[in-house]
Amino acid sequence: MDYNEILQSARTCMGPYCKACPVCNGRACGNTIPGPGSKGLGVTFQRNYQKWQEICVQMDTICENRPADTSFDFFGKKLRLPVLAAPVGAMKMHYGDKYDDAAYNDLLVSACRDAGILACTGDGMDAAVMEGALRAIHHADGCGVPTVKPWDKDTIFAKLTQARKADPVAVAMDIDAAGLPFLKNHMPPAGSKTVEELREIIEYAQKPFILKGIMTPAGARKALEAGAAGIVVSNHGGRVLDQCPATAEVLPAIVEAVAGRMKIFVDGGIRTGLDVFKALALGADGVLIGRPFVTMVYGGGAEGVRVYADKLQSELQDAMQMCGVHTLKEITRDQILRP
Ligand SMILES: Cc1cc2nc3c(=O)[nH]c(=O)nc-3n(C[C@H](O)[C@H](O)[C@H](O)COP(=O)(O)O)c2cc1C
């Protein structure tokens, strides 16, 4: 199947909310939660997407004519692209009956590994979600990043103990998840954590630890102080707080604040290899992509993931070649024009 055939097939099985649009930009789904939309007025998802589109790339083809190398080192694992599938959870609630979380993660984690990239997995109110994700990561030789929600300490420690057995390359926490409408007033409780609390959690994890949901330089400094090995500049795809800036808008100041002291990933509205190029030009080390991987899994299973990874790679290589760079490290702000 090609990319468009996979999209078409996804339209037949993604539940009542996701339309598997030609461009996944938050317009058709608006504020549908449950569903793939964004919170409140539903505009943060659209803003995330739009702000990447407003950045232009600077063409310069007077350079050596050799292939562009998109390979990326993710905490010691060599990936063919600086791209991870973002954690997405509560599949049945948001995308209908085709996959539950266990089946989705099982498919996604191995398909990403086989496609030369890596998947993050989501956490759920049901303990079986994390257990299933860890099984999938273990079967994929640790190629995956389990993402635990900011529950109470006992629950987090129990999940991190389980995670050790799966030996994932890194672990993450979506520290912003307390804003999710369906987690409000839930047991176990999920909520904010202090730097000290995070430091204890990160030490306990004994793995490179990524804090997902950082939107300010101050937040990035606190993540550093807590001992994080990386952050994801993310507003959870607009699902946790309405009226946030786009991630592309806040990324440059966060990059400056971090000054190379930890890895920076970014997500929200990144759809193509050209968007990946722009994110790297703004100073990110790599990106996460959420909703489009869901569409690819629903429409094409493992083949969908491979087709999308191939598409991202060829678009990224094309952008690199047309902008006169041959490795990811050479991508800088000189290759983009910001409004
Ligand atoms: C339906 C849905 C479920 C999600 N579930 C999780 C989750 O369990 N954990 C998490 O960290 N992020 C979750 N996210 C957020 C994504 O990981 C990601 O941050 C977001 O989708 C932004 O990227 P996108 O615009 O590429 O989708 C979810 C997003 C969606 C749309």
PDB file of N, CA and C in Angstrom, residues 299-338:
ATOM      1  N   GLY A 299      -4.590   2.229   9.503  1.00  0.00           N
ATOM      2  CA  GLY A 299      -4.794   2.041   8.063  1.00  0.00           C
ATOM      3  C   GLY A 299      -3.926   0.960   7.453  1.00  0.00           C
ATOM      4  N   GLY A 300      -2.764   0.715   8.039  1.00  0.00           N
ATOM      5  CA  GLY A 300      -1.837  -0.196   7.350  1.00  0.00           C
ATOM      6  C   GLY A 300      -1.029  -1.083   8.268  1.00  0.00           C
ATOM      7  N   GLY A 301      -1.296  -1.090   9.558  1.00  0.00           N
ATOM      8  CA  GLY A 301      -0.546  -1.940  10.483  1.00  0.00           C
ATOM      9  C   GLY A 301       0.950  -1.621  10.416  1.00  0.00           C
ATOM     10  N   ALA A 302       1.760  -2.668  10.506  1.00  0.00           N
ATOM     11  CA  ALA A 302       3.223  -2.466  10.491  1.00  0.00           C
ATOM     12  C   ALA A 302       3.673  -1.853   9.166  1.00  0.00           C
ATOM     13  N   GLU A 303       2.988  -2.222   8.098  1.00  0.00           N
ATOM     14  CA  GLU A 303       3.344  -1.645   6.790  1.00  0.00           C
ATOM     15  C   GLU A 303       3.120  -0.136   6.798  1.00  0.00           C
ATOM     16  N   GLY A 304       2.041   0.294   7.447  1.00  0.00           N
ATOM     17  CA  GLY A 304       1.754   1.726   7.540  1.00  0.00           C
ATOM     18  C   GLY A 304       2.887   2.473   8.226  1.00  0.00           C
ATOM     19  N   VAL A 305       3.402   1.879   9.299  1.00  0.00           N
ATOM     20  CA  VAL A 305       4.502   2.518  10.031  1.00  0.00           C
ATOM     21  C   VAL A 305       5.743   2.612   9.146  1.00  0.00           C
ATOM     22  N   ARG A 306       6.016   1.528   8.415  1.00  0.00           N
ATOM     23  CA  ARG A 306       7.213   1.541   7.549  1.00  0.00           C
ATOM     24  C   ARG A 306       7.067   2.572   6.419  1.00  0.00           C
ATOM     25  N   VAL A 307       5.884   2.595   5.813  1.00  0.00           N
ATOM     26  CA  VAL A 307       5.651   3.542   4.709  1.00  0.00           C
ATOM     27  C   VAL A 307       5.819   4.980   5.209  1.00  0.00           C
ATOM     28  N   TYR A 308       5.296   5.257   6.403  1.00  0.00           N
ATOM     29  CA  TYR A 308       5.404   6.626   6.943  1.00  0.00           C
ATOM     30  C   TYR A 308       6.859   6.955   7.300  1.00  0.00           C
ATOM     31  N   ALA A 309       7.575   5.994   7.877  1.00  0.00           N
ATOM     32  CA  ALA A 309       8.994   6.249   8.205  1.00  0.00           C
ATOM     33  C   ALA A 309       9.790   6.494   6.918  1.00  0.00           C
ATOM     34  N   ASP A 310       9.488   5.717   5.868  1.00  0.00           N
ATOM     35  CA  ASP A 310      10.183   5.923   4.577  1.00  0.00           C
ATOM     36  C   ASP A 310       9.886   7.322   4.044  1.00  0.00           C
ATOM     37  N   LYS A 311       8.629   7.718   4.142  1.00  0.00           N
ATOM     38  CA  LYS A 311       8.213   9.040   3.638  1.00  0.00           C
ATOM     39  C   LYS A 311       8.946  10.142   4.412  1.00  0.00           C
ATOM     40  N   LEU A 312       8.958  10.022   5.730  1.00  0.00           N
ATOM     41  CA  LEU A 312       9.643  11.042   6.547  1.00  0.00           C
ATOM     42  C   LEU A 312      11.118  11.114   6.173  1.00  0.00           C
ATOM     43  N   GLN A 313      11.729   9.937   5.983  1.00  0.00           N
ATOM     44  CA  GLN A 313      13.164   9.950   5.681  1.00  0.00           C
ATOM     45  C   GLN A 313      13.430  10.605   4.326  1.00  0.00           C
ATOM     46  N   SER A 314      12.634  10.246   3.331  1.00  0.00           N
ATOM     47  CA  SER A 314      12.940  10.825   2.013  1.00  0.00           C
ATOM     48  C   SER A 314      12.666  12.337   2.012  1.00  0.00           C
ATOM     49  N   GLU A 315      11.661  12.792   2.751  1.00  0.00           N
ATOM     50  CA  GLU A 315      11.407  14.244   2.830  1.00  0.00           C
ATOM     51  C   GLU A 315      12.539  14.958   3.583  1.00  0.00           C
ATOM     52  N   LEU A 316      13.009  14.336   4.657  1.00  0.00           N
ATOM     53  CA  LEU A 316      14.097  14.958   5.425  1.00  0.00           C
ATOM     54  C   LEU A 316      15.373  15.006   4.589  1.00  0.00           C
ATOM     55  N   GLN A 317      15.659  13.908   3.887  1.00  0.00           N
ATOM     56  CA  GLN A 317      16.859  13.893   3.035  1.00  0.00           C
ATOM     57  C   GLN A 317      16.769  14.943   1.944  1.00  0.00           C
ATOM     58  N   ASP A 318      15.581  15.062   1.372  1.00  0.00           N
ATOM     59  CA  ASP A 318      15.375  16.050   0.308  1.00  0.00           C
ATOM     60  C   ASP A 318      15.631  17.462   0.843  1.00  0.00           C
ATOM     61  N   ALA A 319      15.072  17.757   2.022  1.00  0.00           N
ATOM     62  CA  ALA A 319      15.270  19.093   2.621  1.00  0.00           C
ATOM     63  C   ALA A 319      16.753  19.332   2.889  1.00  0.00           C
ATOM     64  N   MET A 320      17.434  18.316   3.411  1.00  0.00           N
ATOM     65  CA  MET A 320      18.861  18.485   3.731  1.00  0.00           C
ATOM     66  C   MET A 320      19.660  18.755   2.455  1.00  0.00           C
ATOM     67  N   GLN A 321      19.388  17.955   1.430  1.00  0.00           N
ATOM     68  CA  GLN A 321      20.143  18.138   0.186  1.00  0.00           C
ATOM     69  C   GLN A 321      19.879  19.499  -0.440  1.00  0.00           C
ATOM     70  N   MET A 322      18.625  19.926  -0.402  1.00  0.00           N
ATOM     71  CA  MET A 322      18.279  21.205  -1.031  1.00  0.00           C
ATOM     72  C   MET A 322      18.758  22.411  -0.211  1.00  0.00           C
ATOM     73  N   CYS A 323      19.081  22.177   1.062  1.00  0.00           N
ATOM     74  CA  CYS A 323      19.572  23.272   1.909  1.00  0.00           C
ATOM     75  C   CYS A 323      21.080  23.148   2.166  1.00  0.00           C
ATOM     76  N   GLY A 324      21.716  22.228   1.465  1.00  0.00           N
ATOM     77  CA  GLY A 324      23.177  22.159   1.491  1.00  0.00           C
ATOM     78  C   GLY A 324      23.787  21.570   2.744  1.00  0.00           C
ATOM     79  N   VAL A 325      23.056  20.651   3.427  1.00  0.00           N
ATOM     80  CA  VAL A 325      23.651  19.988   4.591  1.00  0.00           C
ATOM     81  C   VAL A 325      23.617  18.467   4.403  1.00  0.00           C
ATOM     82  N   HIS A 326      24.579  17.799   5.021  1.00  0.00           N
ATOM     83  CA  HIS A 326      24.714  16.358   4.794  1.00  0.00           C
ATOM     84  C   HIS A 326      24.561  15.519   6.050  1.00  0.00           C
ATOM     85  N   THR A 327      24.592  16.149   7.223  1.00  0.00           N
ATOM     86  CA  THR A 327      24.360  15.416   8.480  1.00  0.00           C
ATOM     87  C   THR A 327      23.398  16.244   9.345  1.00  0.00           C
ATOM     88  N   LEU A 328      22.788  15.588  10.320  1.00  0.00           N
ATOM     89  CA  LEU A 328      21.822  16.288  11.185  1.00  0.00           C
ATOM     90  C   LEU A 328      22.492  17.423  11.954  1.00  0.00           C
ATOM     91  N   LYS A 329      23.758  17.189  12.330  1.00  0.00           N
ATOM     92  CA  LYS A 329      24.461  18.208  13.136  1.00  0.00           C
ATOM     93  C   LYS A 329      24.660  19.510  12.363  1.00  0.00           C
ATOM     94  N   GLU A 330      24.696  19.414  11.045  1.00  0.00           N
ATOM     95  CA  GLU A 330      24.912  20.624  10.229  1.00  0.00           C
ATOM     96  C   GLU A 330      23.644  21.470  10.092  1.00  0.00           C
ATOM     97  N   ILE A 331      22.495  20.941  10.543  1.00  0.00           N
ATOM     98  CA  ILE A 331      21.240  21.704  10.397  1.00  0.00           C
ATOM     99  C   ILE A 331      21.193  22.782  11.485  1.00  0.00           C
ATOM    100  N   THR A 332      21.149  24.037  11.064  1.00  0.00           N
ATOM    101  CA  THR A 332      21.147  25.149  12.028  1.00  0.00           C
ATOM    102  C   THR A 332      20.081  26.177  11.635  1.00  0.00           C
ATOM    103  N   ARG A 333      20.005  27.229  12.433  1.00  0.00           N
ATOM    104  CA  ARG A 333      19.012  28.284  12.139  1.00  0.00           C
ATOM    105  C   ARG A 333      19.310  28.998  10.826  1.00  0.00           C
ATOM    106  N   ASP A 334      20.551  28.846  10.310  1.00  0.00           N
ATOM    107  CA  ASP A 334      20.876  29.469   9.017  1.00  0.00           C
ATOM    108  C   ASP A 334      20.017  28.895   7.892  1.00  0.00           C
ATOM    109  N   GLN A 335      19.494  27.677   8.097  1.00  0.00           N
ATOM    110  CA  GLN A 335      18.740  27.051   6.993  1.00  0.00           C
ATOM    111  C   GLN A 335      17.242  27.332   7.054  1.00  0.00           C
ATOM    112  N   ILE A 336      16.823  28.200   7.971  1.00  0.00           N
ATOM    113  CA  ILE A 336      15.382  28.526   8.005  1.00  0.00           C
ATOM    114  C   ILE A 336      15.182  30.037   8.075  1.00  0.00           C
ATOM    115  N   LEU A 337      13.985  30.432   7.721  1.00  0.00           N
ATOM    116  CA  LEU A 337      13.602  31.845   7.828  1.00  0.00           C
ATOM    117  C   LEU A 337      12.331  31.878   8.667  1.00  0.00           C
ATOM    118  N   ARG A 338      12.411  32.577   9.811  1.00  0.00           N
ATOM    119  CA  ARG A 338      11.247  32.615  10.717  1.00  0.00           C
ATOM    120  C   ARG A 338      10.468  33.900  10.505  1.00  0.00           C
TER     121      ARG A 338
END
